[in-house]
Amino acid sequence: MASRGCKVSPGLRPFCHQLDQTGQHLFCVCGTRVNILDVASGAVLRSLEQEDQEDITAFDLSPDDEVLVTATRALLLAQWAWREGSIVRLWKAIHTAPVAAMAFDPTSTLLATGGCDGAVRVWDVVRHYGTHHFRGSPGVVHLVAFHPDPARLLLFSSAADASIRVWSLQDRSCLAVLTAHYSAVTSVTFSADGYTMISSGRDKICTVWDLQSLQATKTVPVFESVEAAVLLPEEPAPELGVKSTGLHFLTAGDQGILRVWEAASGQCVHAQPRLPGPGQELTHCALARAAGLLLSVTADHNLLLYEARSLQLQKQFAGYSEEVLDVRFLGPENSHVVVASNSPCLKVFELQTSACQILHGHTDIVLALDVFRKGWLFASCAKDQSIRIWRINKAGLVACVAQGSGHTHSVGTICCSRLKESFLVTGSQDCTVKLWPLPEALPSRSTAPDSGPVLLQAQATQRCHDKDINSVAIAPNDKLLATGSQDRTAKLWALPQCQLLGIFSGHRRGLWCVQFSPMDQVLATASADGTVKLWALQDFSCLKTFEGHDASVGASRCRPSGSDGLVKLWTIKSNECVRTLDAHEDKVWGLHCSRLDDRALTAASDSRVILWKDVTEEEQAEEEARREEEVVRQQELDNLLHEKRYLRALGLAISLDRPHTVLTVIQAIRRDPESCEKLEATVLQLRRDQKEALLRFCVTWNTNSRHCHEAQAVLGMLLRHEAPEELLAYDGVRASLEALLPYTERHFQRLSRTLQAAAFLDFLWHSMKLPTLPAAPPAL
């Protein structure tokens, strides 16, 4: 659902994201890979990864969008035909330390690389050789850029000394060292005529340079650490405050907003509204002029695409989710999914297109989510001690319509009313539960009011436990409330007064989740002791205990999930685990089922959200169809045996892939008076794949003394009539022969002992001397 991003140190931040000139493809570094995303759908079209599987330190796409070059920690450069996903050329970077930056020239023929060894190298990617090697930069060269006019053959670089060096490719020398910044230079951008350059730095200034005299003409204080500056097209853009055709540039930095500046006056003419919460700092910004799109990247790896002339948001991509703490279906048709990760922002995805919308409002990590019955309203709670209610409209746009605060510690759990959109309940680390009524008009509003979200007030507050409250649940009739705590107990309360009705005791460790049964008067509790218990609401007795997880059980929707990364499905009647879903690599924190219980979502610490589909009915239908087909085939087999059509009967039995059925056919053939000839004729007419299957079945039969005669008969026919070369060409024949030999020797030894015993008995019989019978007395 959300791709996993790579984190880099703030001191060395390569450009990890790039748009092609058409704005159709987005290139993102993810550890050892470069993922290529389709901007329209958000789908990953291809992942490029070198065989050495080393982390990528820098990459660049040529201006003609044809060549992609990557650099890895193994000091190798790879030239990719990225549309085919193949490496065209692989060569050593010659740098003595990893490449930190690279850039193509405007003709897409020269590539400059800046290394952590302080060297700058230039490569001809068409003729495949190195053209220049520039030394003199102290420390890491983290920025390289060519002059936009290829005839001038100028290369600009910046290293740890906060200066910009101008290199002449024609003279192979350093023309000038531009010093105006007092901290790291983060970007350089050039005017269309090539006579002006603007540089940005983390010293909170941008400098305008005259490239004819190589002197600074203007210093613009921007009052933030700037990570990127982009020159806008020299044309009016009223929506951005650009009213003249002079130079205007856009900055992105640690304030988390895009601002437009007039170069001549140094005035800010436009600024985005600032969003709440941490992690909004912008780390990169780039302009795709042909597509008219602007890409910005936040510190928490969210990618935002804007229309360049108006800064209207076009697309959002969630680049890194870290730990996913909770997840819920949204909409009456479960068309969207809301995800709470280790961030103050919520991410809403449309399941069909994977389009993402990032919601800002909380100022600390969002811990839990819940959705009201109809699916239009959902609630969130966070470490900032507040709750928020959001509404999704028919177009899929989400807005905050209400907010409330009152807890004195983090709000870790939230539950919405079940019958009507009338109230919600929260539980906190302050050991209290609060009941929040909703205004009657709130559910009918499509967007947030102009004055901002409605302020909620708690109707009731109750101290419920002696330790943190980890879970709250509202009964289907909205009259009961269950709470689960770190104090190892669950409690039942009457709503709306929050009167204590009973206590559920029995777990050995703290409780992570409580849930009411939608059908019976039963409460389910999941605990860190690795068990799930079912309790009767009438007498608070434990009805059943499910044990099967190797670690704590973190969520329960009648489908427990645990910190072992497993999701288990249990049958309540027999206490049996009928299915274990093993797809996550770390703790499963969130679990939610759709309204029809035909799909489920799981969220875990491995940064993944997985959508599951209930295929029980399909599997049952397939099993029923398979049984019916087996009955028909069995009847057909019986008819063929009755008609003594042995060849078709044997072929049908082999196609069923059941050794016992094939054995039955062989035995039926051997019962025939002319069994030897008929068995031989039948076996020899089989196809090669059928003979291979028959040989595998012989291995199974030969392990049993009752069936070894049929196995030996078939094996003897194959050995007599098949050439050794043909037998050796059979699939798996060597393994079959190795399995046949020991049992065959055992059968022959047994037969030899039987023959010896029979011969001895015969010898005894002939050697016995019977006494002569006395003659009968004469008759009187």
Short mmCIF file of N, CA, C and O in Angstrom, two decimals, residues 686-743:
data_model
loop_
_atom_site.label_atom_id
_atom_site.label_comp_id
_atom_site.label_asym_id
_atom_site.label_seq_id
_atom_site.Cartn_x
_atom_site.Cartn_y
_atom_site.Cartn_z
N LEU A 686 1.77 -46.56 -23.11
CA LEU A 686 1.64 -45.29 -22.40
C LEU A 686 2.61 -44.26 -22.95
O LEU A 686 3.65 -44.59 -23.51
N ARG A 687 2.26 -42.98 -22.77
CA ARG A 687 3.16 -41.90 -23.15
C ARG A 687 4.33 -41.84 -22.17
O ARG A 687 4.29 -42.42 -21.08
N ARG A 688 5.34 -41.07 -22.55
CA ARG A 688 6.53 -41.00 -21.71
C ARG A 688 6.21 -40.38 -20.35
O ARG A 688 6.69 -40.88 -19.32
N ASP A 689 5.41 -39.28 -20.32
CA ASP A 689 5.09 -38.66 -19.04
C ASP A 689 4.29 -39.60 -18.16
O ASP A 689 4.42 -39.59 -16.92
N GLN A 690 3.45 -40.46 -18.77
CA GLN A 690 2.69 -41.43 -17.99
C GLN A 690 3.61 -42.52 -17.44
O GLN A 690 3.43 -42.98 -16.30
N LYS A 691 4.62 -42.91 -18.23
CA LYS A 691 5.58 -43.89 -17.72
C LYS A 691 6.40 -43.31 -16.56
O LYS A 691 6.70 -44.02 -15.59
N GLU A 692 6.74 -42.02 -16.66
CA GLU A 692 7.46 -41.38 -15.56
C GLU A 692 6.63 -41.38 -14.29
O GLU A 692 7.14 -41.66 -13.19
N ALA A 693 5.33 -41.08 -14.42
CA ALA A 693 4.45 -41.11 -13.26
C ALA A 693 4.32 -42.52 -12.71
O ALA A 693 4.31 -42.73 -11.49
N LEU A 694 4.23 -43.50 -13.61
CA LEU A 694 4.11 -44.89 -13.16
C LEU A 694 5.36 -45.33 -12.41
O LEU A 694 5.27 -46.06 -11.40
N LEU A 695 6.53 -44.87 -12.85
CA LEU A 695 7.77 -45.20 -12.14
C LEU A 695 7.78 -44.59 -10.74
O LEU A 695 8.23 -45.24 -9.77
N ARG A 696 7.27 -43.35 -10.62
CA ARG A 696 7.19 -42.74 -9.28
C ARG A 696 6.23 -43.51 -8.39
O ARG A 696 6.49 -43.69 -7.19
N PHE A 697 5.12 -43.99 -8.95
CA PHE A 697 4.17 -44.76 -8.15
C PHE A 697 4.78 -46.07 -7.69
O PHE A 697 4.49 -46.56 -6.59
N CYS A 698 5.63 -46.65 -8.56
CA CYS A 698 6.28 -47.92 -8.19
C CYS A 698 7.13 -47.75 -6.93
O CYS A 698 7.24 -48.68 -6.12
N VAL A 699 7.73 -46.59 -6.77
CA VAL A 699 8.53 -46.34 -5.57
C VAL A 699 7.65 -46.44 -4.33
O VAL A 699 8.05 -47.01 -3.30
N THR A 700 6.43 -45.90 -4.40
CA THR A 700 5.50 -45.97 -3.26
C THR A 700 5.04 -47.39 -3.01
O THR A 700 5.02 -47.86 -1.86
N TRP A 701 4.67 -48.09 -4.08
CA TRP A 701 4.17 -49.47 -3.90
C TRP A 701 5.27 -50.39 -3.37
O TRP A 701 4.99 -51.30 -2.58
N ASN A 702 6.48 -50.16 -3.80
CA ASN A 702 7.57 -51.08 -3.46
C ASN A 702 7.93 -51.04 -1.98
O ASN A 702 8.61 -51.94 -1.49
N THR A 703 7.48 -50.02 -1.26
CA THR A 703 7.78 -49.96 0.18
C THR A 703 6.89 -50.90 0.99
O THR A 703 7.13 -51.09 2.17
N ASN A 704 5.85 -51.47 0.36
CA ASN A 704 4.92 -52.35 1.05
C ASN A 704 5.03 -53.76 0.45
O ASN A 704 4.93 -53.94 -0.77
N SER A 705 5.22 -54.75 1.32
CA SER A 705 5.38 -56.12 0.82
C SER A 705 4.13 -56.65 0.13
O SER A 705 4.21 -57.54 -0.71
N ARG A 706 2.96 -56.11 0.46
CA ARG A 706 1.73 -56.59 -0.18
C ARG A 706 1.60 -56.09 -1.61
O ARG A 706 0.89 -56.71 -2.41
N HIS A 707 2.24 -54.96 -1.93
CA HIS A 707 2.10 -54.38 -3.26
C HIS A 707 3.38 -54.44 -4.06
O HIS A 707 3.42 -53.91 -5.19
N CYS A 708 4.41 -55.06 -3.51
CA CYS A 708 5.70 -55.05 -4.20
C CYS A 708 5.66 -55.86 -5.49
O CYS A 708 6.42 -55.58 -6.43
N HIS A 709 4.76 -56.85 -5.58
CA HIS A 709 4.72 -57.68 -6.80
C HIS A 709 4.28 -56.85 -8.00
O HIS A 709 4.85 -56.99 -9.09
N GLU A 710 3.28 -55.98 -7.81
CA GLU A 710 2.86 -55.11 -8.91
C GLU A 710 3.98 -54.14 -9.28
O GLU A 710 4.22 -53.88 -10.47
N ALA A 711 4.67 -53.61 -8.27
CA ALA A 711 5.76 -52.68 -8.55
C ALA A 711 6.88 -53.37 -9.33
O ALA A 711 7.41 -52.82 -10.31
N GLN A 712 7.23 -54.59 -8.92
CA GLN A 712 8.30 -55.31 -9.60
C GLN A 712 7.90 -55.72 -11.01
O GLN A 712 8.73 -55.71 -11.93
N ALA A 713 6.59 -56.04 -11.19
CA ALA A 713 6.13 -56.42 -12.53
C ALA A 713 6.25 -55.23 -13.49
O ALA A 713 6.75 -55.38 -14.62
N VAL A 714 5.80 -54.04 -13.05
CA VAL A 714 5.89 -52.86 -13.90
C VAL A 714 7.36 -52.49 -14.13
O VAL A 714 7.76 -52.17 -15.26
N LEU A 715 8.17 -52.55 -13.09
CA LEU A 715 9.57 -52.20 -13.21
C LEU A 715 10.28 -53.15 -14.17
O LEU A 715 11.10 -52.74 -14.99
N GLY A 716 9.96 -54.44 -14.08
CA GLY A 716 10.57 -55.42 -14.98
C GLY A 716 10.24 -55.15 -16.44
O GLY A 716 11.11 -55.27 -17.31
N MET A 717 8.99 -54.79 -16.70
CA MET A 717 8.61 -54.49 -18.09
C MET A 717 9.35 -53.26 -18.62
O MET A 717 9.81 -53.24 -19.77
N LEU A 718 9.47 -52.24 -17.79
CA LEU A 718 10.18 -51.05 -18.23
C LEU A 718 11.66 -51.34 -18.49
O LEU A 718 12.23 -50.86 -19.47
N LEU A 719 12.27 -52.15 -17.64
CA LEU A 719 13.69 -52.47 -17.81
C LEU A 719 13.93 -53.36 -19.03
O LEU A 719 14.96 -53.26 -19.69
N ARG A 720 12.96 -54.22 -19.34
CA ARG A 720 13.13 -55.13 -20.48
C ARG A 720 12.93 -54.43 -21.82
O ARG A 720 13.59 -54.75 -22.80
N HIS A 721 12.01 -53.48 -21.86
CA HIS A 721 11.62 -52.93 -23.16
C HIS A 721 12.10 -51.49 -23.40
O HIS A 721 11.97 -50.99 -24.52
N GLU A 722 12.59 -50.81 -22.36
CA GLU A 722 13.10 -49.46 -22.55
C GLU A 722 14.62 -49.48 -22.57
O GLU A 722 15.26 -50.14 -21.74
N ALA A 723 15.20 -48.77 -23.53
CA ALA A 723 16.65 -48.68 -23.61
C ALA A 723 17.18 -47.91 -22.40
O ALA A 723 16.51 -47.01 -21.88
N PRO A 724 18.39 -48.24 -21.92
CA PRO A 724 18.95 -47.53 -20.76
C PRO A 724 19.03 -46.02 -20.97
O PRO A 724 18.81 -45.24 -20.04
N GLU A 725 19.35 -45.59 -22.20
CA GLU A 725 19.44 -44.16 -22.45
C GLU A 725 18.08 -43.48 -22.27
O GLU A 725 17.99 -42.35 -21.73
N GLU A 726 17.02 -44.16 -22.72
CA GLU A 726 15.69 -43.58 -22.57
C GLU A 726 15.27 -43.53 -21.10
O GLU A 726 14.65 -42.56 -20.64
N LEU A 727 15.60 -44.59 -20.34
CA LEU A 727 15.26 -44.60 -18.92
C LEU A 727 15.99 -43.49 -18.17
O LEU A 727 15.41 -42.83 -17.30
N LEU A 728 17.24 -43.28 -18.49
CA LEU A 728 18.01 -42.25 -17.81
C LEU A 728 17.50 -40.85 -18.14
O LEU A 728 17.75 -39.90 -17.39
N ALA A 729 16.78 -40.71 -19.25
CA ALA A 729 16.23 -39.40 -19.62
C ALA A 729 14.92 -39.11 -18.91
O ALA A 729 14.41 -37.98 -19.00
N TYR A 730 14.37 -40.11 -18.20
CA TYR A 730 13.12 -39.89 -17.47
C TYR A 730 13.34 -38.85 -16.37
O TYR A 730 14.41 -38.78 -15.75
N ASP A 731 12.32 -38.06 -16.11
CA ASP A 731 12.39 -37.04 -15.07
C ASP A 731 12.40 -37.71 -13.69
O ASP A 731 11.49 -38.47 -13.35
N GLY A 732 13.45 -37.46 -12.90
CA GLY A 732 13.55 -38.00 -11.55
C GLY A 732 13.88 -39.47 -11.49
O GLY A 732 13.65 -40.11 -10.45
N VAL A 733 14.43 -40.03 -12.57
CA VAL A 733 14.67 -41.48 -12.58
C VAL A 733 15.77 -41.87 -11.58
O VAL A 733 15.71 -42.93 -10.95
N ARG A 734 16.77 -41.03 -11.41
CA ARG A 734 17.86 -41.39 -10.49
C ARG A 734 17.35 -41.49 -9.05
O ARG A 734 17.69 -42.44 -8.34
N ALA A 735 16.55 -40.52 -8.65
CA ALA A 735 16.01 -40.58 -7.29
C ALA A 735 15.08 -41.77 -7.13
O ALA A 735 15.07 -42.43 -6.07
N SER A 736 14.32 -42.10 -8.17
CA SER A 736 13.41 -43.25 -8.10
C SER A 736 14.20 -44.55 -7.96
O SER A 736 13.85 -45.43 -7.14
N LEU A 737 15.28 -44.69 -8.73
CA LEU A 737 16.08 -45.91 -8.65
C LEU A 737 16.76 -46.05 -7.29
O LEU A 737 16.85 -47.16 -6.74
N GLU A 738 17.23 -44.93 -6.76
CA GLU A 738 17.85 -44.98 -5.44
C GLU A 738 16.86 -45.39 -4.37
O GLU A 738 17.21 -46.07 -3.40
N ALA A 739 15.59 -45.00 -4.53
CA ALA A 739 14.57 -45.39 -3.56
C ALA A 739 14.11 -46.83 -3.78
O ALA A 739 13.69 -47.51 -2.83
N LEU A 740 14.19 -47.32 -5.03
CA LEU A 740 13.73 -48.69 -5.32
C LEU A 740 14.74 -49.75 -4.87
O LEU A 740 14.35 -50.84 -4.42
N LEU A 741 16.03 -49.44 -4.96
CA LEU A 741 17.06 -50.46 -4.71
C LEU A 741 16.99 -51.09 -3.31
O LEU A 741 16.96 -52.33 -3.20
N PRO A 742 16.97 -50.32 -2.23
CA PRO A 742 17.00 -50.98 -0.90
C PRO A 742 15.78 -51.85 -0.64
O PRO A 742 15.92 -52.95 -0.10
N TYR A 743 14.59 -51.40 -1.02
CA TYR A 743 13.40 -52.21 -0.78
C TYR A 743 13.37 -53.44 -1.70
O TYR A 743 12.91 -54.52 -1.29
#
